[in-house]
Short mmCIF file of C-alpha atoms in Angstrom, two decimals:
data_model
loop_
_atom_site.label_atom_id
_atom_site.label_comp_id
_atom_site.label_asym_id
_atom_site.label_seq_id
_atom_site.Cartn_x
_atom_site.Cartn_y
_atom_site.Cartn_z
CA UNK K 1 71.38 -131.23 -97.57
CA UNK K 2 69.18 -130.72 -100.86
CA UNK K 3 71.00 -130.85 -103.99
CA UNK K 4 70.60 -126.79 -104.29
CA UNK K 5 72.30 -126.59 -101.05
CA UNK K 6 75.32 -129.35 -102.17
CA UNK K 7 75.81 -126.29 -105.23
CA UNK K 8 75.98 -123.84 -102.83
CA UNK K 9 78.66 -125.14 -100.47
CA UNK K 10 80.94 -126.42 -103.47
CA UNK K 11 80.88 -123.19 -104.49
CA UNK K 12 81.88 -121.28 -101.05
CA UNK K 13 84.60 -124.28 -101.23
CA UNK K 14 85.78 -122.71 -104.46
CA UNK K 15 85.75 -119.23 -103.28
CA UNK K 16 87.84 -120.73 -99.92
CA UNK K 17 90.45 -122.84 -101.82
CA UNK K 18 90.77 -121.33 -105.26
CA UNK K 19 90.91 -117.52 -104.21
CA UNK K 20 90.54 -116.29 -100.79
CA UNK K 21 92.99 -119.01 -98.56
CA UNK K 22 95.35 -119.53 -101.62
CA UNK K 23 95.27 -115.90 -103.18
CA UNK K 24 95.66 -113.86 -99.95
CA UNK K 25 97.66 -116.48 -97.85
CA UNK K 26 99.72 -118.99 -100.23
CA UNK K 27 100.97 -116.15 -102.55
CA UNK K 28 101.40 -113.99 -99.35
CA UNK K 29 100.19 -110.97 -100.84
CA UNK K 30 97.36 -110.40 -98.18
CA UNK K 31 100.76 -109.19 -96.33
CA UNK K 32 102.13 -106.97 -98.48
CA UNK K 33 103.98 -109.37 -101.40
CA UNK K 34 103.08 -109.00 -105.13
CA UNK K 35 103.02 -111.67 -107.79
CA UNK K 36 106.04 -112.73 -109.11
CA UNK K 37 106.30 -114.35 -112.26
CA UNK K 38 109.93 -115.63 -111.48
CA UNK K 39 108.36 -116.88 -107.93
CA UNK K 40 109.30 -120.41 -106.81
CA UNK K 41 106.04 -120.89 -105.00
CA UNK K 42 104.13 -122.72 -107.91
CA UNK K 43 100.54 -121.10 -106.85
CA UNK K 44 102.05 -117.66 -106.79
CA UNK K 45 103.43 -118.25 -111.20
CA UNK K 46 99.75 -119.77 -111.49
CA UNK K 47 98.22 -116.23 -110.55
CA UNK K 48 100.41 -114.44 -112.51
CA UNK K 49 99.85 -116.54 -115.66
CA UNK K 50 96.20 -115.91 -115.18
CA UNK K 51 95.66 -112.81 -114.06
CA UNK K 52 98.51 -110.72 -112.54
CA UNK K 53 100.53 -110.41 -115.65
CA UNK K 54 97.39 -107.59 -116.91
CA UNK K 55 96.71 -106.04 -113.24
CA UNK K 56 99.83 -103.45 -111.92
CA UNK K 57 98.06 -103.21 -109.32
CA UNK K 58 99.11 -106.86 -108.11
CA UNK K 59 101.92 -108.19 -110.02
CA UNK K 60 105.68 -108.26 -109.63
CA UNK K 61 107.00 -105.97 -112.00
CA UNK K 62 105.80 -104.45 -115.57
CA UNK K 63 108.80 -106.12 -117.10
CA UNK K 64 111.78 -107.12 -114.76
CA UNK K 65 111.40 -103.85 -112.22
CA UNK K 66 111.33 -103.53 -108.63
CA UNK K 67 109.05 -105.25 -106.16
CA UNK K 68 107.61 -103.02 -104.33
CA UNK K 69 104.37 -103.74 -102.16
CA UNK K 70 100.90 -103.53 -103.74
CA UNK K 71 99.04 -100.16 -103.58
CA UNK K 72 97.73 -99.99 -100.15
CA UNK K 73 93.60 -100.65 -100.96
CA UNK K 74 95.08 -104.12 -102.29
CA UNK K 75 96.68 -105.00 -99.35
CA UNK K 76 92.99 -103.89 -97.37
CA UNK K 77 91.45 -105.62 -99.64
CA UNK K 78 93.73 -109.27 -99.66
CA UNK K 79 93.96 -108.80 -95.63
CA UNK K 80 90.12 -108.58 -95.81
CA UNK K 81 89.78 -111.82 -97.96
CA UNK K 82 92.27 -113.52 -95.65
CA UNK K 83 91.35 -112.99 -92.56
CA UNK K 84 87.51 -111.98 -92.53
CA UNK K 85 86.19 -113.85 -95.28
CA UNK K 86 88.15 -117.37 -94.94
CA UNK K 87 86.49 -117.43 -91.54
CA UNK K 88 82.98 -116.95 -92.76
CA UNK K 89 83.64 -119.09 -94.93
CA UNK K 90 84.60 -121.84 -92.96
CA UNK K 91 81.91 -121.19 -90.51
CA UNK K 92 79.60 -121.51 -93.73
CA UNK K 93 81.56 -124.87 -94.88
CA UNK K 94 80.87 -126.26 -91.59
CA UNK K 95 77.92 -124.99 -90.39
CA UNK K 96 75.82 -126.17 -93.59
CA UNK K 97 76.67 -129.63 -92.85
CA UNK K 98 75.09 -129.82 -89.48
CA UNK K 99 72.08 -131.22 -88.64
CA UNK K 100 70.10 -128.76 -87.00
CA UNK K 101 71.55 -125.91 -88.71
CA UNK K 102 72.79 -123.44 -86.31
CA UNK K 103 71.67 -120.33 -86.45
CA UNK K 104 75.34 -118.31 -86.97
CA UNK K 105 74.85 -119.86 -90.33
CA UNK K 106 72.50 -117.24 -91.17
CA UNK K 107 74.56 -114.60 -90.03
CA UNK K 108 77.47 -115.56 -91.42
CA UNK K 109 75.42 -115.63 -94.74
CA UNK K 110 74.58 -111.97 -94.70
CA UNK K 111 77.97 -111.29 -93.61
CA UNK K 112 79.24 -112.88 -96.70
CA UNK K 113 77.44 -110.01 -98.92
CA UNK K 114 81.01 -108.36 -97.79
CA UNK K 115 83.08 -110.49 -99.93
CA UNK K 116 80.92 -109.58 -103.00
CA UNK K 117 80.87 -106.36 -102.29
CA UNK K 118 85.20 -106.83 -102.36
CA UNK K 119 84.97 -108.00 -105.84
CA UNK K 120 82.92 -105.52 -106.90
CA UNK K 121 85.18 -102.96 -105.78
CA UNK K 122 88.69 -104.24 -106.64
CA UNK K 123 86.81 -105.63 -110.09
CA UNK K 124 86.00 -102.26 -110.61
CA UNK K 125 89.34 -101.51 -110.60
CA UNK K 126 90.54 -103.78 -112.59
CA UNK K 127 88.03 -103.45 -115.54
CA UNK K 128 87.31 -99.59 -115.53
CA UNK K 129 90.66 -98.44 -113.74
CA UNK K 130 93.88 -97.51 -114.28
CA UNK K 131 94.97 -101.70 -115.08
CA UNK K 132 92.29 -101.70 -118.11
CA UNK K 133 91.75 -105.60 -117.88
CA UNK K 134 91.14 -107.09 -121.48
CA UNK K 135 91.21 -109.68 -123.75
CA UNK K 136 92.33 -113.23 -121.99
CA UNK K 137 93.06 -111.77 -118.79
CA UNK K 138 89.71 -110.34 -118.63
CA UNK K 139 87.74 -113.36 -120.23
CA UNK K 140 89.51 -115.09 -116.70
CA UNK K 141 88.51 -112.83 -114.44
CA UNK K 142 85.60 -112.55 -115.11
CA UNK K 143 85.25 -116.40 -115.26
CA UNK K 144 86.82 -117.27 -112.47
CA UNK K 145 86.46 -114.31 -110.54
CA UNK K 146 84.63 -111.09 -110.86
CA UNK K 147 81.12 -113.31 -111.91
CA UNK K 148 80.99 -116.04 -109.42
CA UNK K 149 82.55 -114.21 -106.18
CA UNK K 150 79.76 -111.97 -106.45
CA UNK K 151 77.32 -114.01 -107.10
CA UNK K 152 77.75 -116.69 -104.51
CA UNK K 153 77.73 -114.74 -101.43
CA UNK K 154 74.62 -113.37 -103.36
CA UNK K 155 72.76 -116.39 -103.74
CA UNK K 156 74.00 -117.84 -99.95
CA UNK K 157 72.60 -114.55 -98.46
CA UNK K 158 69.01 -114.95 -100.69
CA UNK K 159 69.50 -118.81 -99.37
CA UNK K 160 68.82 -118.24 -95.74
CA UNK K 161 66.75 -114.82 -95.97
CA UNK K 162 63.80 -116.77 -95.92
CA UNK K 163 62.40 -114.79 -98.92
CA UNK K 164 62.74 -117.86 -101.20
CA UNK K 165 62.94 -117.59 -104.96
CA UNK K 166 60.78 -115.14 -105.51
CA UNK K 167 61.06 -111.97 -108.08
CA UNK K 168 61.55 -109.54 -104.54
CA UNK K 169 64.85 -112.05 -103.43
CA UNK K 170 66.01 -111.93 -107.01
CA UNK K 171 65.65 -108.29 -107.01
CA UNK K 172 67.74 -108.08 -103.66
CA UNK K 173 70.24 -110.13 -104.19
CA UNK K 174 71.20 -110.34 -107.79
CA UNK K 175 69.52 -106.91 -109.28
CA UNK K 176 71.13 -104.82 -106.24
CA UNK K 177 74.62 -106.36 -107.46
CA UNK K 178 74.28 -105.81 -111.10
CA UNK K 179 72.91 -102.27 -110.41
CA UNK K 180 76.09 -101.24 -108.98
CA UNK K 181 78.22 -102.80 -111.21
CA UNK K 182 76.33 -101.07 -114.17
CA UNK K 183 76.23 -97.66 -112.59
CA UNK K 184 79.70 -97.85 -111.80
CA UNK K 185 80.52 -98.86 -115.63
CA UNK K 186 78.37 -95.69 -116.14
CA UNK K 187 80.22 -93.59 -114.10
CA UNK K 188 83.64 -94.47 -115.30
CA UNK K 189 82.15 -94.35 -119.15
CA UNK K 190 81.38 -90.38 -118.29
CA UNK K 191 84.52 -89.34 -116.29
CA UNK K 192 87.17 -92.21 -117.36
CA UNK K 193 89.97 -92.95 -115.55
CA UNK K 194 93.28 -92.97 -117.16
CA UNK K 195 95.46 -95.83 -118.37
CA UNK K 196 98.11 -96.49 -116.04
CA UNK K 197 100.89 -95.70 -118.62
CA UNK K 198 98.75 -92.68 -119.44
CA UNK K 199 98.67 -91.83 -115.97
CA UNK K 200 102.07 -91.72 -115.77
CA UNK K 201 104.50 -88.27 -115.02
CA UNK K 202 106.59 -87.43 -118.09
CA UNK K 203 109.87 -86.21 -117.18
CA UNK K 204 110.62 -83.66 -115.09
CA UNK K 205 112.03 -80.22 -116.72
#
């Protein structure tokens, strides 16, 4: 493979391995569990530490509270990443290495634009939502998450369009992206939603 190739499948590897197999099936939350800081499973107090602790949409408990399951579009979401994605993604991982290329490699390309789409979504969430990411939580996510899970399915998709690198692919691929993500910032900025502790029922009379 060409070096620009080498970059690409490292990072589907990181997508594979450092969210969407160890996220959705290590932590278990892909099936309904939230992240527990007091967890013994050492890659479950990892996610919490750098990003759960700011998302109530994900983690344990605000401060030592109940467990219950995540809200119901998480779980979607996490069953999505686990099951759907870590299989294009391993048809990616493997695929890319052969020698003619087969042609589901393609396909599973386009079919990655899914998993950015995901991120969009539940970043959406996070940032503009009721869990109002910010600060160090956010400067992670956006780090490790939000910026280069959309990105890379964005980039393998323009890989094997056959466009090349050409204003039209970058238009497609990155500027289609980035144009939701900036109308959905200005959607939010004219009707926000509330805080979650805003959001919350006062007591009953």
């Amino acid at each position: 493979m060409a070096w620009y190739d080498w970059v690409l499948w490292l990072g589907i590897l990181y997508m594979f391995l450092g969210t969407d197999f160890t996220l959705n099936w290590l932590t278990g939350i892909a099936y309904g569990r939230r992240i527990d800081k007091n967890s013994p499973n050492f890659v479950t107090r990892l996610y919490y530490r750098v990003w759960a602790s700011a998302d109530p949409n994900a983690r344990a408990d605000r401060v030592d509270g109940p467990k219950s399951v995540p809200a119901p579009w998480v779980t979607a979401l996490c069953a999505t990443n686990a099951l759907a994605t870590c299989l294009i993604e391993l048809l990616l991982l493997y695929g890319m290495l052969q020698d003619p290329r087969p042609g589901y490699v393609t396909m599973a390309a386009f079919a990655f634009l899914l998993r950015a789409e995901i991120e969009i979504i539940y970043g959406s969430q996070l940032i503009w939502g009721p869990a109002r990411l910010r600060g160090g939580p956010l400067a992670n996510y956006l780090i490790i998450g939000l910026v280069p899970q959309v990105l890379i399915p964005c980039l393998a998709a323009m890989r094997f369009s056959g466009l090349g690198l050409t204003p039209l692919s970058l238009a497609i691929f990155v500027g289609i992206p980035v144009a939701i993500l900036v109308w959905t910032w200005i959607v939010y900025r004219h009707d926000p939603v509330p805080a979650l502790d805003e959001a919350a029922p006062g007591p009953a009379e």
